[in-house]
């Protein structure tokens, strides 16, 4: 069965520092992708960024970027210049998104 | 305009009652989903509809019955509510890959 793994239940980062959140996808499908979502304490799910396995370059959206390592089947989310508003749960998920990772609770410290 | 709207946002009800949660999307997406997020923030898919046809029905008690009158609507009806049904329920829609989520319905069964 395909499995999505986020190994960090909680992470802390100092404001203005960069932080990396891990996500790996155990799949035999050579063509796949990974999505990242943010869930702040208000509860809504917000799409952040996506990368497919055949994309040539790592995806970037503002302060969010993906460190995509095809051999490891990982797409780690990098948040640069963390802000207090980045404190939230972060989930990764494959296409069709039948399964989400267990999430990482990120806390940005002032 | 809200892309995926769920109502109600909060629902408190007694055990044994029957309740419904409504979901509507104005994105023209073909596929809609219901997810349940438990107290540990774990997101689990419940149902998926594609153009009004049920395509995914995970292991969910048959007290839960989805209904899709058209591809823009996917409602969730729950019979004989139990304490364990307390959770946040998310509706989402997708054009085929990637989700847009509703804001969630926090169901509390007392």
PDB file of C-alpha atoms in Angstrom:
ATOM      1  CA  UNK A   1       0.000   0.000   0.000  1.00  0.00           C
ATOM      2  CA  UNK A   2       1.161   3.497  -0.721  1.00  0.00           C
ATOM      3  CA  UNK A   3       2.174   5.354   2.383  1.00  0.00           C
ATOM      4  CA  UNK A   4       2.895   8.985   3.114  1.00  0.00           C
ATOM      5  CA  UNK A   5       5.169   9.701   6.070  1.00  0.00           C
ATOM      6  CA  UNK A   6       5.857  12.865   8.013  1.00  0.00           C
ATOM      7  CA  UNK A   7       8.379  12.015  10.719  1.00  0.00           C
ATOM      8  CA  UNK A   8       8.284  15.272  12.687  1.00  0.00           C
ATOM      9  CA  UNK A   9       5.200  15.608  14.879  1.00  0.00           C
ATOM     10  CA  UNK A  10       6.414  18.990  16.091  1.00  0.00           C
ATOM     11  CA  UNK A  11       9.004  21.540  15.060  1.00  0.00           C
ATOM     12  CA  UNK A  12      10.163  24.837  16.516  1.00  0.00           C
ATOM     13  CA  UNK A  13      11.903  27.594  14.598  1.00  0.00           C
ATOM     14  CA  UNK A  14      13.038  31.057  15.506  1.00  0.00           C
ATOM     15  CA  UNK A  15      11.354  33.912  13.680  1.00  0.00           C
ATOM     16  CA  UNK A  16      13.202  34.873  10.456  1.00  0.00           C
ATOM     17  CA  UNK A  17      15.022  31.535  10.331  1.00  0.00           C
ATOM     18  CA  UNK A  18      14.412  28.847   7.705  1.00  0.00           C
ATOM     19  CA  UNK A  19      12.835  25.494   8.553  1.00  0.00           C
ATOM     20  CA  UNK A  20      12.470  22.207   6.665  1.00  0.00           C
ATOM     21  CA  UNK A  21       9.506  19.897   7.130  1.00  0.00           C
ATOM     22  CA  UNK A  22       9.976  16.312   5.957  1.00  0.00           C
ATOM     23  CA  UNK A  23       7.672  14.204   3.824  1.00  0.00           C
ATOM     24  CA  UNK A  24       8.304  10.908   2.064  1.00  0.00           C
ATOM     25  CA  UNK A  25       6.011   8.894  -0.182  1.00  0.00           C
ATOM     26  CA  UNK A  26       6.344   5.158  -0.441  1.00  0.00           C
ATOM     27  CA  UNK A  27       5.082   4.397  -3.929  1.00  0.00           C
ATOM     28  CA  UNK A  28       5.988   2.164  -6.845  1.00  0.00           C
ATOM     29  CA  UNK A  29       4.460   4.630  -9.286  1.00  0.00           C
ATOM     30  CA  UNK A  30       7.281   6.354 -11.216  1.00  0.00           C
ATOM     31  CA  UNK A  31       5.024   9.320 -11.862  1.00  0.00           C
ATOM     32  CA  UNK A  32       3.811  10.962  -8.699  1.00  0.00           C
ATOM     33  CA  UNK A  33       3.671  14.259  -6.973  1.00  0.00           C
ATOM     34  CA  UNK A  34       3.328  15.686  -3.530  1.00  0.00           C
ATOM     35  CA  UNK A  35       1.158  18.515  -2.260  1.00  0.00           C
ATOM     36  CA  UNK A  36       1.635  20.539   0.885  1.00  0.00           C
ATOM     37  CA  UNK A  37      -1.161  22.126   2.878  1.00  0.00           C
ATOM     38  CA  UNK A  38      -1.177  24.449   5.867  1.00  0.00           C
ATOM     39  CA  UNK A  39      -3.785  24.272   8.601  1.00  0.00           C
ATOM     40  CA  UNK A  40      -3.628  27.233  10.997  1.00  0.00           C
ATOM     41  CA  UNK A  41      -5.370  27.161  14.353  1.00  0.00           C
ATOM     42  CA  UNK A  42      -8.485  28.597  12.716  1.00  0.00           C
ATOM     43  CA  UNK A  43      -8.890  25.201  11.056  1.00  0.00           C
ATOM     44  CA  UNK A  44      -9.032  25.837   7.330  1.00  0.00           C
ATOM     45  CA  UNK A  45      -6.849  23.859   4.935  1.00  0.00           C
ATOM     46  CA  UNK A  46      -4.751  26.025   2.656  1.00  0.00           C
ATOM     47  CA  UNK A  47      -2.922  24.723  -0.407  1.00  0.00           C
ATOM     48  CA  UNK A  48       0.722  25.827  -0.412  1.00  0.00           C
ATOM     49  CA  UNK A  49       2.750  24.124  -3.104  1.00  0.00           C
ATOM     50  CA  UNK A  50       2.987  21.092  -5.378  1.00  0.00           C
ATOM     51  CA  UNK A  51       5.709  19.238  -7.243  1.00  0.00           C
ATOM     52  CA  UNK A  52       5.528  16.345  -9.676  1.00  0.00           C
ATOM     53  CA  UNK A  53       8.242  13.731  -9.982  1.00  0.00           C
ATOM     54  CA  UNK A  54       9.000  14.748 -13.563  1.00  0.00           C
ATOM     55  CA  UNK A  55       9.342  18.442 -12.845  1.00  0.00           C
ATOM     56  CA  UNK A  56      12.839  19.566 -13.731  1.00  0.00           C
ATOM     57  CA  UNK A  57      13.246  22.143 -11.014  1.00  0.00           C
ATOM     58  CA  UNK A  58      12.210  22.347  -7.390  1.00  0.00           C
ATOM     59  CA  UNK A  59       8.913  24.158  -6.987  1.00  0.00           C
ATOM     60  CA  UNK A  60       8.895  27.594  -5.395  1.00  0.00           C
ATOM     61  CA  UNK A  61       5.998  29.755  -4.208  1.00  0.00           C
ATOM     62  CA  UNK A  62       7.117  32.856  -2.395  1.00  0.00           C
ATOM     63  CA  UNK A  63       8.771  31.825   0.870  1.00  0.00           C
ATOM     64  CA  UNK A  64       7.815  28.185   0.273  1.00  0.00           C
ATOM     65  CA  UNK A  65       9.970  25.823  -1.722  1.00  0.00           C
ATOM     66  CA  UNK A  66      10.266  22.089  -2.093  1.00  0.00           C
ATOM     67  CA  UNK A  67      13.475  20.120  -1.698  1.00  0.00           C
ATOM     68  CA  UNK A  68      12.493  17.266  -3.990  1.00  0.00           C
ATOM     69  CA  UNK A  69      14.686  14.162  -3.900  1.00  0.00           C
ATOM     70  CA  UNK A  70      13.350  11.680  -6.414  1.00  0.00           C
ATOM     71  CA  UNK A  71      15.556   8.776  -5.339  1.00  0.00           C
ATOM     72  CA  UNK A  72      14.339   9.110  -1.767  1.00  0.00           C
ATOM     73  CA  UNK A  73      10.795   9.897  -2.881  1.00  0.00           C
ATOM     74  CA  UNK A  74      10.751  12.870  -0.623  1.00  0.00           C
ATOM     75  CA  UNK A  75       9.483  16.404  -1.079  1.00  0.00           C
ATOM     76  CA  UNK A  76      10.497  18.373   1.963  1.00  0.00           C
ATOM     77  CA  UNK A  77       8.920  21.766   2.481  1.00  0.00           C
ATOM     78  CA  UNK A  78      11.313  24.613   3.138  1.00  0.00           C
ATOM     79  CA  UNK A  79       9.908  27.784   4.657  1.00  0.00           C
ATOM     80  CA  UNK A  80      12.349  30.651   4.498  1.00  0.00           C
ATOM     81  CA  UNK A  81      12.335  33.689   6.776  1.00  0.00           C
ATOM     82  CA  UNK A  82       9.735  32.191   9.129  1.00  0.00           C
ATOM     83  CA  UNK A  83       7.012  34.452  10.396  1.00  0.00           C
ATOM     84  CA  UNK A  84       4.816  34.118  13.465  1.00  0.00           C
ATOM     85  CA  UNK A  85       1.872  33.508  11.147  1.00  0.00           C
ATOM     86  CA  UNK A  86       3.562  30.374   9.833  1.00  0.00           C
ATOM     87  CA  UNK A  87       2.733  28.615  13.099  1.00  0.00           C
ATOM     88  CA  UNK A  88       0.326  25.888  11.999  1.00  0.00           C
ATOM     89  CA  UNK A  89      -0.049  22.219  11.150  1.00  0.00           C
ATOM     90  CA  UNK A  90       1.481  21.237   7.832  1.00  0.00           C
ATOM     91  CA  UNK A  91       0.307  18.221   5.870  1.00  0.00           C
ATOM     92  CA  UNK A  92       1.696  16.594   2.771  1.00  0.00           C
ATOM     93  CA  UNK A  93      -0.360  14.434   0.449  1.00  0.00           C
ATOM     94  CA  UNK A  94       0.011  12.646  -2.896  1.00  0.00           C
ATOM     95  CA  UNK A  95      -2.251  13.222  -5.909  1.00  0.00           C
ATOM     96  CA  UNK A  96      -5.787  11.923  -5.512  1.00  0.00           C
ATOM     97  CA  UNK A  97      -5.049  12.570  -1.868  1.00  0.00           C
ATOM     98  CA  UNK A  98      -6.740   9.574  -0.462  1.00  0.00           C
ATOM     99  CA  UNK A  99      -4.179   9.669   2.315  1.00  0.00           C
ATOM    100  CA  UNK A 100      -2.593  12.587   4.100  1.00  0.00           C
ATOM    101  CA  UNK A 101       0.542  12.495   6.210  1.00  0.00           C
ATOM    102  CA  UNK A 102       0.105  12.709   9.955  1.00  0.00           C
ATOM    103  CA  UNK A 103       1.167  16.340   9.915  1.00  0.00           C
ATOM    104  CA  UNK A 104       3.851  18.473  11.519  1.00  0.00           C
ATOM    105  CA  UNK A 105       2.948  21.133  14.059  1.00  0.00           C
ATOM    106  CA  UNK A 106       5.251  24.077  13.395  1.00  0.00           C
ATOM    107  CA  UNK A 107       5.708  26.738  16.052  1.00  0.00           C
ATOM    108  CA  UNK A 108       7.544  29.931  15.190  1.00  0.00           C
ATOM    109  CA  UNK A 109       9.148  31.543  18.203  1.00  0.00           C
ATOM    110  CA  UNK A 110       9.512  35.329  18.497  1.00  0.00           C
TER     111      UNK A 110
ATOM    112  CA  UNK B   1     -17.197  34.123  -3.611  1.00  0.00           C
ATOM    113  CA  UNK B   2     -16.366  31.115  -1.461  1.00  0.00           C
ATOM    114  CA  UNK B   3     -15.091  28.312  -3.689  1.00  0.00           C
ATOM    115  CA  UNK B   4     -16.110  25.420  -1.424  1.00  0.00           C
ATOM    116  CA  UNK B   5     -18.666  26.254   1.217  1.00  0.00           C
ATOM    117  CA  UNK B   6     -19.791  24.020   4.039  1.00  0.00           C
ATOM    118  CA  UNK B   7     -22.659  24.567   6.394  1.00  0.00           C
ATOM    119  CA  UNK B   8     -22.939  24.621   9.288  1.00  0.00           C
ATOM    120  CA  UNK B   9     -19.518  25.585  10.603  1.00  0.00           C
ATOM    121  CA  UNK B  10     -20.350  24.284  14.072  1.00  0.00           C
ATOM    122  CA  UNK B  11     -22.800  21.578  15.034  1.00  0.00           C
ATOM    123  CA  UNK B  12     -23.519  20.453  18.586  1.00  0.00           C
ATOM    124  CA  UNK B  13     -26.041  17.680  18.990  1.00  0.00           C
ATOM    125  CA  UNK B  14     -27.075  14.876  21.283  1.00  0.00           C
ATOM    126  CA  UNK B  15     -26.309  11.222  20.837  1.00  0.00           C
ATOM    127  CA  UNK B  16     -28.831   9.409  18.728  1.00  0.00           C
ATOM    128  CA  UNK B  17     -29.830  12.415  16.640  1.00  0.00           C
ATOM    129  CA  UNK B  18     -29.640  12.606  12.855  1.00  0.00           C
ATOM    130  CA  UNK B  19     -27.836  15.528  11.269  1.00  0.00           C
ATOM    131  CA  UNK B  20     -26.705  16.731   7.854  1.00  0.00           C
ATOM    132  CA  UNK B  21     -23.768  18.772   6.651  1.00  0.00           C
ATOM    133  CA  UNK B  22     -24.019  20.507   3.308  1.00  0.00           C
ATOM    134  CA  UNK B  23     -21.254  21.231   0.837  1.00  0.00           C
ATOM    135  CA  UNK B  24     -21.291  23.233  -2.370  1.00  0.00           C
ATOM    136  CA  UNK B  25     -18.491  24.126  -4.773  1.00  0.00           C
ATOM    137  CA  UNK B  26     -18.573  26.744  -7.506  1.00  0.00           C
ATOM    138  CA  UNK B  27     -15.304  25.745  -9.152  1.00  0.00           C
ATOM    139  CA  UNK B  28     -16.761  23.416 -11.748  1.00  0.00           C
ATOM    140  CA  UNK B  29     -14.726  20.516 -10.365  1.00  0.00           C
ATOM    141  CA  UNK B  30     -15.864  17.012 -11.193  1.00  0.00           C
ATOM    142  CA  UNK B  31     -14.804  15.353  -7.951  1.00  0.00           C
ATOM    143  CA  UNK B  32     -15.868  16.034  -4.395  1.00  0.00           C
ATOM    144  CA  UNK B  33     -14.786  14.448  -1.134  1.00  0.00           C
ATOM    145  CA  UNK B  34     -15.593  14.160   2.510  1.00  0.00           C
ATOM    146  CA  UNK B  35     -12.789  13.873   5.032  1.00  0.00           C
ATOM    147  CA  UNK B  36     -12.900  13.373   8.786  1.00  0.00           C
ATOM    148  CA  UNK B  37     -10.218  14.968  10.962  1.00  0.00           C
ATOM    149  CA  UNK B  38      -9.972  13.495  14.426  1.00  0.00           C
ATOM    150  CA  UNK B  39      -8.745  15.088  17.628  1.00  0.00           C
ATOM    151  CA  UNK B  40      -5.161  14.142  16.759  1.00  0.00           C
ATOM    152  CA  UNK B  41      -5.484  16.055  13.484  1.00  0.00           C
ATOM    153  CA  UNK B  42      -5.349  12.899  11.402  1.00  0.00           C
ATOM    154  CA  UNK B  43      -7.219  13.347   8.111  1.00  0.00           C
ATOM    155  CA  UNK B  44      -9.035  10.310   6.783  1.00  0.00           C
ATOM    156  CA  UNK B  45     -10.996  10.112   3.575  1.00  0.00           C
ATOM    157  CA  UNK B  46     -14.581   8.977   3.893  1.00  0.00           C
ATOM    158  CA  UNK B  47     -16.187   9.341   0.470  1.00  0.00           C
ATOM    159  CA  UNK B  48     -15.466  10.567  -2.991  1.00  0.00           C
ATOM    160  CA  UNK B  49     -17.924  11.389  -5.754  1.00  0.00           C
ATOM    161  CA  UNK B  50     -17.142  12.031  -9.385  1.00  0.00           C
ATOM    162  CA  UNK B  51     -19.927  13.666 -11.367  1.00  0.00           C
ATOM    163  CA  UNK B  52     -22.522  12.492  -8.844  1.00  0.00           C
ATOM    164  CA  UNK B  53     -21.212   8.913  -8.882  1.00  0.00           C
ATOM    165  CA  UNK B  54     -19.752   7.351  -5.744  1.00  0.00           C
ATOM    166  CA  UNK B  55     -16.178   6.271  -6.485  1.00  0.00           C
ATOM    167  CA  UNK B  56     -14.639   5.903  -3.049  1.00  0.00           C
ATOM    168  CA  UNK B  57     -16.352   4.578   0.017  1.00  0.00           C
ATOM    169  CA  UNK B  58     -13.824   3.902   2.713  1.00  0.00           C
ATOM    170  CA  UNK B  59     -14.595   1.864   5.798  1.00  0.00           C
ATOM    171  CA  UNK B  60     -17.218   4.160   7.213  1.00  0.00           C
ATOM    172  CA  UNK B  61     -20.232   3.072   9.279  1.00  0.00           C
ATOM    173  CA  UNK B  62     -23.355   2.936   7.174  1.00  0.00           C
ATOM    174  CA  UNK B  63     -24.857   5.523   9.502  1.00  0.00           C
ATOM    175  CA  UNK B  64     -22.993   7.941   7.235  1.00  0.00           C
ATOM    176  CA  UNK B  65     -24.679   8.466   3.898  1.00  0.00           C
ATOM    177  CA  UNK B  66     -23.410  10.898   1.295  1.00  0.00           C
ATOM    178  CA  UNK B  67     -25.729  12.360  -1.290  1.00  0.00           C
ATOM    179  CA  UNK B  68     -24.770  14.217  -4.434  1.00  0.00           C
ATOM    180  CA  UNK B  69     -27.758  15.771  -6.201  1.00  0.00           C
ATOM    181  CA  UNK B  70     -25.446  17.325  -8.793  1.00  0.00           C
ATOM    182  CA  UNK B  71     -21.724  17.635  -9.265  1.00  0.00           C
ATOM    183  CA  UNK B  72     -21.617  20.938  -7.390  1.00  0.00           C
ATOM    184  CA  UNK B  73     -23.098  19.518  -4.194  1.00  0.00           C
ATOM    185  CA  UNK B  74     -22.100  16.722  -1.857  1.00  0.00           C
ATOM    186  CA  UNK B  75     -24.015  16.478   1.377  1.00  0.00           C
ATOM    187  CA  UNK B  76     -23.300  14.201   4.306  1.00  0.00           C
ATOM    188  CA  UNK B  77     -26.091  12.769   6.400  1.00  0.00           C
ATOM    189  CA  UNK B  78     -25.333  11.037   9.668  1.00  0.00           C
ATOM    190  CA  UNK B  79     -27.872   8.872  11.457  1.00  0.00           C
ATOM    191  CA  UNK B  80     -27.899   7.893  15.116  1.00  0.00           C
ATOM    192  CA  UNK B  81     -24.945  10.063  16.064  1.00  0.00           C
ATOM    193  CA  UNK B  82     -22.409   8.615  18.485  1.00  0.00           C
ATOM    194  CA  UNK B  83     -19.828  10.273  20.729  1.00  0.00           C
ATOM    195  CA  UNK B  84     -17.049   8.963  18.467  1.00  0.00           C
ATOM    196  CA  UNK B  85     -18.450  10.901  15.548  1.00  0.00           C
ATOM    197  CA  UNK B  86     -17.211  14.115  17.155  1.00  0.00           C
ATOM    198  CA  UNK B  87     -14.630  15.511  14.760  1.00  0.00           C
ATOM    199  CA  UNK B  88     -14.075  18.135  12.119  1.00  0.00           C
ATOM    200  CA  UNK B  89     -15.513  17.164   8.752  1.00  0.00           C
ATOM    201  CA  UNK B  90     -14.025  18.684   5.636  1.00  0.00           C
ATOM    202  CA  UNK B  91     -15.550  18.806   2.227  1.00  0.00           C
ATOM    203  CA  UNK B  92     -13.195  19.288  -0.708  1.00  0.00           C
ATOM    204  CA  UNK B  93     -13.347  19.417  -4.462  1.00  0.00           C
ATOM    205  CA  UNK B  94     -10.789  18.652  -7.116  1.00  0.00           C
ATOM    206  CA  UNK B  95     -10.408  18.953 -10.878  1.00  0.00           C
ATOM    207  CA  UNK B  96      -8.421  15.714 -10.776  1.00  0.00           C
ATOM    208  CA  UNK B  97      -5.380  16.543  -8.732  1.00  0.00           C
ATOM    209  CA  UNK B  98      -5.082  18.873  -5.794  1.00  0.00           C
ATOM    210  CA  UNK B  99      -7.827  19.950  -3.491  1.00  0.00           C
ATOM    211  CA  UNK B 100      -9.735  23.026  -2.540  1.00  0.00           C
ATOM    212  CA  UNK B 101     -11.129  22.553   0.933  1.00  0.00           C
ATOM    213  CA  UNK B 102     -14.173  23.904   2.632  1.00  0.00           C
ATOM    214  CA  UNK B 103     -13.673  25.583   5.981  1.00  0.00           C
ATOM    215  CA  UNK B 104     -14.750  22.503   7.900  1.00  0.00           C
ATOM    216  CA  UNK B 105     -17.654  21.598  10.162  1.00  0.00           C
ATOM    217  CA  UNK B 106     -16.851  20.960  13.786  1.00  0.00           C
ATOM    218  CA  UNK B 107     -19.297  18.327  14.978  1.00  0.00           C
ATOM    219  CA  UNK B 108     -19.634  17.772  18.705  1.00  0.00           C
ATOM    220  CA  UNK B 109     -21.825  14.955  19.930  1.00  0.00           C
ATOM    221  CA  UNK B 110     -22.818  15.194  23.585  1.00  0.00           C
TER     222      UNK B 110
END
